[in-house]
């Protein structure tokens, strides 16, 4: 990893078959309120700045290509398989990506939502999930684990997971919680209308079959740390930071 400041999870970083990074808002070229490493074209930031920022990220991790989605808080999962990937892609409307292709970096864009990384060291498969509270409500994490099982033969117990910087329990107030959250989320309500979304995600991963010691949680609240990360709740009009994962190896495209 060169130059650009980023965070890495201790367990994931110890495996030399993959590269991952949670980039901060530092190290890019965008101007306020998108300063500086904004990776979303769906803002009023200048597209040429976003393109430059994407190039900075691609260079930093040494990827041949960087794939991202039009994130819509839905349940679509994009599967990119080595056997039928010719190198061309368009941003699809989806909220998760799974791949077994080396040198193809998967990027999720966030400003309070969770970027959740998954890695199967046995099958050599990675996934990157955009999971906001709506993603928790529809349990996209379980859908992704199920897809990794059905498409690549992964075993949930082999998977390593990492939950990135995102809205913490300190700032996760949902005044409409009775309307928007299922009853089962109530046990994660730490005080009136405040929910621990990190623990909801951990719980959903455990329910999907993962082992607790394979799950890492950054424990960093984006709204409390706007000097480092973009926060939609904290700032309103702002950028999106990047969480990226990639398998190392010879590219097949
Ligand atoms: Zn907070």
mmCIF file of C-alpha atoms and ligand atoms in Angstrom:
data_model
loop_
_atom_site.group_PDB
_atom_site.id
_atom_site.type_symbol
_atom_site.label_atom_id
_atom_site.label_comp_id
_atom_site.label_asym_id
_atom_site.label_seq_id
_atom_site.Cartn_x
_atom_site.Cartn_y
_atom_site.Cartn_z
ATOM 1 C CA UNK A 1 0.000 0.000 0.000
ATOM 2 C CA UNK A 2 1.470 3.316 -0.994
ATOM 3 C CA UNK A 3 1.159 6.861 0.283
ATOM 4 C CA UNK A 4 -2.545 7.313 0.913
ATOM 5 C CA UNK A 5 -3.654 7.057 4.530
ATOM 6 C CA UNK A 6 -6.020 4.211 5.252
ATOM 7 C CA UNK A 7 -7.195 1.826 7.965
ATOM 8 C CA UNK A 8 -6.746 -1.931 7.881
ATOM 9 C CA UNK A 9 -8.166 -4.763 9.956
ATOM 10 C CA UNK A 10 -5.502 -6.769 11.842
ATOM 11 C CA UNK A 11 -6.887 -10.178 10.921
ATOM 12 C CA UNK A 12 -7.450 -9.441 7.234
ATOM 13 C CA UNK A 13 -4.125 -7.681 6.831
ATOM 14 C CA UNK A 14 -2.291 -10.734 8.149
ATOM 15 C CA UNK A 15 -3.330 -12.746 5.083
ATOM 16 C CA UNK A 16 -0.988 -11.994 2.191
ATOM 17 C CA UNK A 17 -3.413 -13.271 -0.443
ATOM 18 C CA UNK A 18 -5.519 -10.170 -0.311
ATOM 19 C CA UNK A 19 -5.320 -6.417 -0.083
ATOM 20 C CA UNK A 20 -7.947 -4.363 1.680
ATOM 21 C CA UNK A 21 -8.264 -0.808 2.899
ATOM 22 C CA UNK A 22 -10.690 1.631 4.397
ATOM 23 C CA UNK A 23 -9.670 4.953 2.915
ATOM 24 C CA UNK A 24 -10.291 8.117 4.887
ATOM 25 C CA UNK A 25 -11.322 11.439 3.365
ATOM 26 C CA UNK A 26 -7.656 12.446 3.158
ATOM 27 C CA UNK A 27 -5.356 12.220 0.169
ATOM 28 C CA UNK A 28 -7.657 13.273 -2.667
ATOM 29 C CA UNK A 29 -8.297 16.325 -4.811
ATOM 30 C CA UNK A 30 -11.941 17.261 -4.133
ATOM 31 C CA UNK A 31 -12.833 20.595 -2.600
ATOM 32 C CA UNK A 32 -15.149 21.352 0.333
ATOM 33 C CA UNK A 33 -17.642 19.995 1.256
ATOM 34 C CA UNK A 34 -16.275 16.922 -0.558
ATOM 35 C CA UNK A 35 -12.722 17.326 0.660
ATOM 36 C CA UNK A 36 -10.809 15.437 -0.366
ATOM 37 C CA UNK A 37 -10.969 11.753 -1.352
ATOM 38 C CA UNK A 38 -14.628 11.600 -2.455
ATOM 39 C CA UNK A 39 -15.378 8.533 -4.586
ATOM 40 C CA UNK A 40 -19.027 9.148 -5.495
ATOM 41 C CA UNK A 41 -20.227 10.567 -8.801
ATOM 42 C CA UNK A 42 -23.689 10.776 -7.205
ATOM 43 C CA UNK A 43 -22.790 14.006 -5.428
ATOM 44 C CA UNK A 44 -22.397 17.537 -6.740
ATOM 45 C CA UNK A 45 -18.639 17.134 -6.667
ATOM 46 C CA UNK A 46 -16.874 17.648 -9.999
ATOM 47 C CA UNK A 47 -16.719 14.327 -11.886
ATOM 48 C CA UNK A 48 -13.101 14.920 -12.914
ATOM 49 C CA UNK A 49 -12.160 15.152 -9.224
ATOM 50 C CA UNK A 50 -13.978 11.894 -8.486
ATOM 51 C CA UNK A 51 -12.212 10.216 -11.410
ATOM 52 C CA UNK A 52 -8.855 11.425 -10.136
ATOM 53 C CA UNK A 53 -9.674 10.154 -6.632
ATOM 54 C CA UNK A 54 -10.584 6.728 -8.025
ATOM 55 C CA UNK A 55 -7.261 6.685 -9.840
ATOM 56 C CA UNK A 56 -5.436 7.521 -6.599
ATOM 57 C CA UNK A 57 -7.150 4.587 -4.870
ATOM 58 C CA UNK A 58 -6.514 2.183 -7.721
ATOM 59 C CA UNK A 59 -2.831 3.123 -7.727
ATOM 60 C CA UNK A 60 -2.557 2.887 -3.935
ATOM 61 C CA UNK A 61 -3.710 -0.727 -3.887
ATOM 62 C CA UNK A 62 -2.164 -1.672 -7.227
ATOM 63 C CA UNK A 63 -5.402 -2.898 -8.796
ATOM 64 C CA UNK A 64 -5.830 -3.572 -12.490
ATOM 65 C CA UNK A 65 -9.414 -2.332 -12.205
ATOM 66 C CA UNK A 66 -11.720 -0.966 -9.533
ATOM 67 C CA UNK A 67 -15.364 -2.052 -9.660
ATOM 68 C CA UNK A 68 -18.166 -0.188 -7.912
ATOM 69 C CA UNK A 69 -21.972 -0.063 -7.950
ATOM 70 C CA UNK A 70 -24.889 2.288 -7.965
ATOM 71 C CA UNK A 71 -25.796 1.600 -4.362
ATOM 72 C CA UNK A 72 -29.543 1.628 -3.769
ATOM 73 C CA UNK A 73 -30.043 0.016 -0.316
ATOM 74 C CA UNK A 74 -31.521 -3.017 -2.022
ATOM 75 C CA UNK A 75 -30.830 -6.721 -2.121
ATOM 76 C CA UNK A 76 -29.124 -7.123 -5.511
ATOM 77 C CA UNK A 77 -25.767 -8.881 -5.371
ATOM 78 C CA UNK A 78 -23.302 -8.668 -8.221
ATOM 79 C CA UNK A 79 -21.283 -11.845 -8.864
ATOM 80 C CA UNK A 80 -18.139 -11.463 -10.968
ATOM 81 C CA UNK A 81 -16.676 -14.842 -11.892
ATOM 82 C CA UNK A 82 -13.252 -15.398 -13.345
ATOM 83 C CA UNK A 83 -14.609 -17.837 -15.942
ATOM 84 C CA UNK A 84 -16.960 -15.337 -17.571
ATOM 85 C CA UNK A 85 -15.374 -11.942 -16.956
ATOM 86 C CA UNK A 86 -13.827 -10.254 -19.994
ATOM 87 C CA UNK A 87 -12.784 -7.070 -18.236
ATOM 88 C CA UNK A 88 -15.761 -4.932 -19.182
ATOM 89 C CA UNK A 89 -18.371 -3.787 -16.676
ATOM 90 C CA UNK A 90 -20.826 -0.978 -16.020
ATOM 91 C CA UNK A 91 -21.841 0.162 -12.534
ATOM 92 C CA UNK A 92 -24.865 -2.015 -11.745
ATOM 93 C CA UNK A 93 -27.622 -1.143 -9.293
ATOM 94 C CA UNK A 94 -26.622 -3.408 -6.439
ATOM 95 C CA UNK A 95 -25.345 -3.308 -2.850
ATOM 96 C CA UNK A 96 -22.898 -6.170 -2.737
ATOM 97 C CA UNK A 97 -20.229 -7.679 -4.948
ATOM 98 C CA UNK A 98 -18.552 -11.080 -4.821
ATOM 99 C CA UNK A 99 -15.580 -12.160 -6.897
ATOM 100 C CA UNK A 100 -12.848 -14.758 -7.334
ATOM 101 C CA UNK A 101 -10.943 -12.589 -9.832
ATOM 102 C CA UNK A 102 -7.439 -11.480 -8.805
ATOM 103 C CA UNK A 103 -6.492 -7.826 -9.308
ATOM 104 C CA UNK A 104 -10.115 -6.755 -9.534
ATOM 105 C CA UNK A 105 -10.757 -4.467 -6.567
ATOM 106 C CA UNK A 106 -14.284 -4.218 -5.195
ATOM 107 C CA UNK A 107 -15.154 -0.789 -3.815
ATOM 108 C CA UNK A 108 -18.059 0.269 -1.607
ATOM 109 C CA UNK A 109 -18.831 3.975 -1.032
ATOM 110 C CA UNK A 110 -20.017 5.180 2.343
ATOM 111 C CA UNK A 111 -20.921 8.124 4.548
ATOM 112 C CA UNK A 112 -22.322 6.440 7.725
ATOM 113 C CA UNK A 113 -23.388 3.119 6.194
ATOM 114 C CA UNK A 114 -21.256 0.058 6.834
ATOM 115 C CA UNK A 115 -18.792 -1.375 4.389
ATOM 116 C CA UNK A 116 -18.599 -5.057 5.291
ATOM 117 C CA UNK A 117 -15.747 -7.119 3.873
ATOM 118 C CA UNK A 118 -15.831 -10.899 3.536
ATOM 119 C CA UNK A 119 -12.988 -13.235 2.625
ATOM 120 C CA UNK A 120 -12.875 -16.979 2.084
ATOM 121 C CA UNK A 121 -9.233 -18.061 2.417
ATOM 122 C CA UNK A 122 -10.047 -21.604 1.310
ATOM 123 C CA UNK A 123 -11.886 -20.853 -1.933
ATOM 124 C CA UNK A 124 -10.135 -17.572 -2.645
ATOM 125 C CA UNK A 125 -13.258 -15.430 -2.822
ATOM 126 C CA UNK A 126 -13.877 -11.893 -1.579
ATOM 127 C CA UNK A 127 -17.023 -9.813 -1.109
ATOM 128 C CA UNK A 128 -17.748 -6.200 -0.312
ATOM 129 C CA UNK A 129 -21.137 -5.181 1.038
ATOM 130 C CA UNK A 130 -22.811 -1.800 1.403
ATOM 131 C CA UNK A 131 -24.967 -2.197 4.483
ATOM 132 C CA UNK A 132 -26.915 0.684 5.949
ATOM 133 C CA UNK A 133 -29.821 0.238 8.350
ATOM 134 C CA UNK A 134 -32.003 -0.781 5.412
ATOM 135 C CA UNK A 135 -29.423 -3.437 4.586
ATOM 136 C CA UNK A 136 -29.719 -4.717 8.142
ATOM 137 C CA UNK A 137 -33.516 -4.760 7.891
ATOM 138 C CA UNK A 138 -33.414 -6.934 4.749
ATOM 139 C CA UNK A 139 -30.386 -8.852 6.116
ATOM 140 C CA UNK A 140 -28.252 -8.405 3.038
ATOM 141 C CA UNK A 141 -25.304 -9.914 4.940
ATOM 142 C CA UNK A 142 -27.012 -13.290 5.128
ATOM 143 C CA UNK A 143 -27.929 -13.058 1.434
ATOM 144 C CA UNK A 144 -24.288 -12.439 0.553
ATOM 145 C CA UNK A 145 -23.045 -15.356 2.657
ATOM 146 C CA UNK A 146 -25.703 -17.581 1.051
ATOM 147 C CA UNK A 147 -24.578 -16.431 -2.389
ATOM 148 C CA UNK A 148 -20.933 -17.152 -1.596
ATOM 149 C CA UNK A 149 -22.023 -20.655 -0.602
ATOM 150 C CA UNK A 150 -24.195 -21.331 -3.654
ATOM 151 C CA UNK A 151 -21.955 -19.701 -6.290
ATOM 152 C CA UNK A 152 -18.493 -20.592 -5.025
ATOM 153 C CA UNK A 153 -18.987 -23.440 -2.579
ATOM 154 C CA UNK A 154 -17.823 -21.363 0.382
ATOM 155 C CA UNK A 155 -18.403 -22.531 3.949
ATOM 156 C CA UNK A 156 -19.642 -19.833 6.326
ATOM 157 C CA UNK A 157 -17.355 -21.109 9.085
ATOM 158 C CA UNK A 158 -14.313 -20.393 6.896
ATOM 159 C CA UNK A 159 -15.244 -16.780 6.208
ATOM 160 C CA UNK A 160 -13.475 -13.809 7.729
ATOM 161 C CA UNK A 161 -15.524 -10.615 8.032
ATOM 162 C CA UNK A 162 -14.790 -6.997 8.866
ATOM 163 C CA UNK A 163 -17.284 -4.260 9.671
ATOM 164 C CA UNK A 164 -15.916 -0.838 8.823
ATOM 165 C CA UNK A 165 -16.205 2.677 10.235
ATOM 166 C CA UNK A 166 -19.858 3.716 10.185
ATOM 167 C CA UNK A 167 -22.578 5.182 12.363
ATOM 168 C CA UNK A 168 -21.868 4.094 15.943
ATOM 169 C CA UNK A 169 -24.335 3.386 18.747
ATOM 170 C CA UNK A 170 -23.562 6.884 20.041
ATOM 171 C CA UNK A 171 -25.145 8.437 16.954
ATOM 172 C CA UNK A 172 -27.533 5.755 15.630
ATOM 173 C CA UNK A 173 -30.768 7.419 16.678
ATOM 174 C CA UNK A 174 -33.873 6.225 14.850
ATOM 175 C CA UNK A 175 -36.931 8.020 16.143
ATOM 176 C CA UNK A 176 -39.192 5.917 13.899
ATOM 177 C CA UNK A 177 -37.669 2.669 15.094
ATOM 178 C CA UNK A 178 -40.999 1.100 15.930
ATOM 179 C CA UNK A 179 -42.038 1.558 12.330
ATOM 180 C CA UNK A 180 -38.814 0.756 10.460
ATOM 181 C CA UNK A 181 -37.100 -1.929 12.556
ATOM 182 C CA UNK A 182 -38.287 -5.451 13.219
ATOM 183 C CA UNK A 183 -39.039 -6.377 16.818
ATOM 184 C CA UNK A 184 -35.896 -8.549 16.887
ATOM 185 C CA UNK A 185 -33.687 -5.437 16.691
ATOM 186 C CA UNK A 186 -35.032 -4.211 20.039
ATOM 187 C CA UNK A 187 -32.362 -6.090 21.967
ATOM 188 C CA UNK A 188 -29.753 -3.932 20.229
ATOM 189 C CA UNK A 189 -31.367 -0.713 21.450
ATOM 190 C CA UNK A 190 -28.822 0.645 23.916
ATOM 191 C CA UNK A 191 -30.950 3.589 25.045
ATOM 192 C CA UNK A 192 -34.102 5.292 23.857
ATOM 193 C CA UNK A 193 -34.167 5.032 20.035
ATOM 194 C CA UNK A 194 -30.393 4.379 19.787
ATOM 195 C CA UNK A 195 -29.329 1.120 18.162
ATOM 196 C CA UNK A 196 -26.005 -0.653 17.946
ATOM 197 C CA UNK A 197 -25.893 -1.385 14.217
ATOM 198 C CA UNK A 198 -22.397 -2.873 14.503
ATOM 199 C CA UNK A 199 -23.735 -5.561 16.822
ATOM 200 C CA UNK A 200 -26.776 -6.117 14.612
ATOM 201 C CA UNK A 201 -24.401 -6.847 11.720
ATOM 202 C CA UNK A 202 -22.237 -9.102 13.874
ATOM 203 C CA UNK A 203 -25.354 -10.957 14.975
ATOM 204 C CA UNK A 204 -26.529 -11.365 11.383
ATOM 205 C CA UNK A 205 -23.118 -12.725 10.363
ATOM 206 C CA UNK A 206 -23.174 -15.185 13.270
ATOM 207 C CA UNK A 207 -26.688 -16.260 12.306
ATOM 208 C CA UNK A 208 -25.390 -16.798 8.769
ATOM 209 C CA UNK A 209 -22.865 -19.261 10.189
ATOM 210 C CA UNK A 210 -19.704 -17.210 10.721
ATOM 211 C CA UNK A 211 -17.519 -17.751 13.780
ATOM 212 C CA UNK A 212 -17.238 -14.837 16.200
ATOM 213 C CA UNK A 213 -13.451 -14.779 16.327
ATOM 214 C CA UNK A 214 -13.449 -14.348 12.527
ATOM 215 C CA UNK A 215 -15.421 -11.098 12.756
ATOM 216 C CA UNK A 216 -13.626 -7.782 13.193
ATOM 217 C CA UNK A 217 -15.374 -4.520 13.989
ATOM 218 C CA UNK A 218 -13.576 -1.209 13.456
ATOM 219 C CA UNK A 219 -15.651 0.443 16.177
ATOM 220 C CA UNK A 220 -15.170 3.895 14.694
ATOM 221 C CA UNK A 221 -18.210 6.179 14.417
ATOM 222 C CA UNK A 222 -18.186 8.249 11.244
ATOM 223 C CA UNK A 223 -20.412 10.936 12.682
ATOM 224 C CA UNK A 224 -18.068 11.429 15.630
ATOM 225 C CA UNK A 225 -15.026 11.466 13.351
ATOM 226 C CA UNK A 226 -15.905 13.794 10.481
ATOM 227 C CA UNK A 227 -12.317 15.058 10.337
ATOM 228 C CA UNK A 228 -11.425 11.580 9.118
ATOM 229 C CA UNK A 229 -14.557 10.256 7.403
ATOM 230 C CA UNK A 230 -17.564 11.616 5.572
ATOM 231 C CA UNK A 231 -20.805 11.517 7.551
ATOM 232 C CA UNK A 232 -24.172 12.122 5.959
ATOM 233 C CA UNK A 233 -25.799 12.568 9.353
ATOM 234 C CA UNK A 234 -23.053 14.830 10.584
ATOM 235 C CA UNK A 235 -22.585 16.966 7.502
ATOM 236 C CA UNK A 236 -25.499 16.600 5.090
ATOM 237 C CA UNK A 237 -23.999 17.497 1.711
ATOM 238 C CA UNK A 238 -20.713 15.630 1.720
ATOM 239 C CA UNK A 239 -18.625 13.006 -0.063
ATOM 240 C CA UNK A 240 -18.330 9.238 0.215
ATOM 241 C CA UNK A 241 -15.245 7.369 1.408
ATOM 242 C CA UNK A 242 -14.056 4.066 0.011
ATOM 243 C CA UNK A 243 -13.706 0.581 1.418
ATOM 244 C CA UNK A 244 -11.855 -1.737 -0.927
ATOM 245 C CA UNK A 245 -10.934 -5.421 -1.065
ATOM 246 C CA UNK A 246 -8.964 -7.308 -3.708
ATOM 247 C CA UNK A 247 -7.426 -10.730 -4.250
ATOM 248 C CA UNK A 248 -3.772 -10.723 -5.203
ATOM 249 C CA UNK A 249 -2.485 -12.766 -8.117
ATOM 250 C CA UNK A 250 -2.257 -12.768 -11.877
ATOM 251 C CA UNK A 251 -5.229 -11.031 -13.505
ATOM 252 C CA UNK A 252 -7.233 -13.178 -15.917
ATOM 253 C CA UNK A 253 -8.649 -10.208 -17.835
HETATM 254 ZN ZN1 LIG B 1 -20.974 8.740 17.164
#
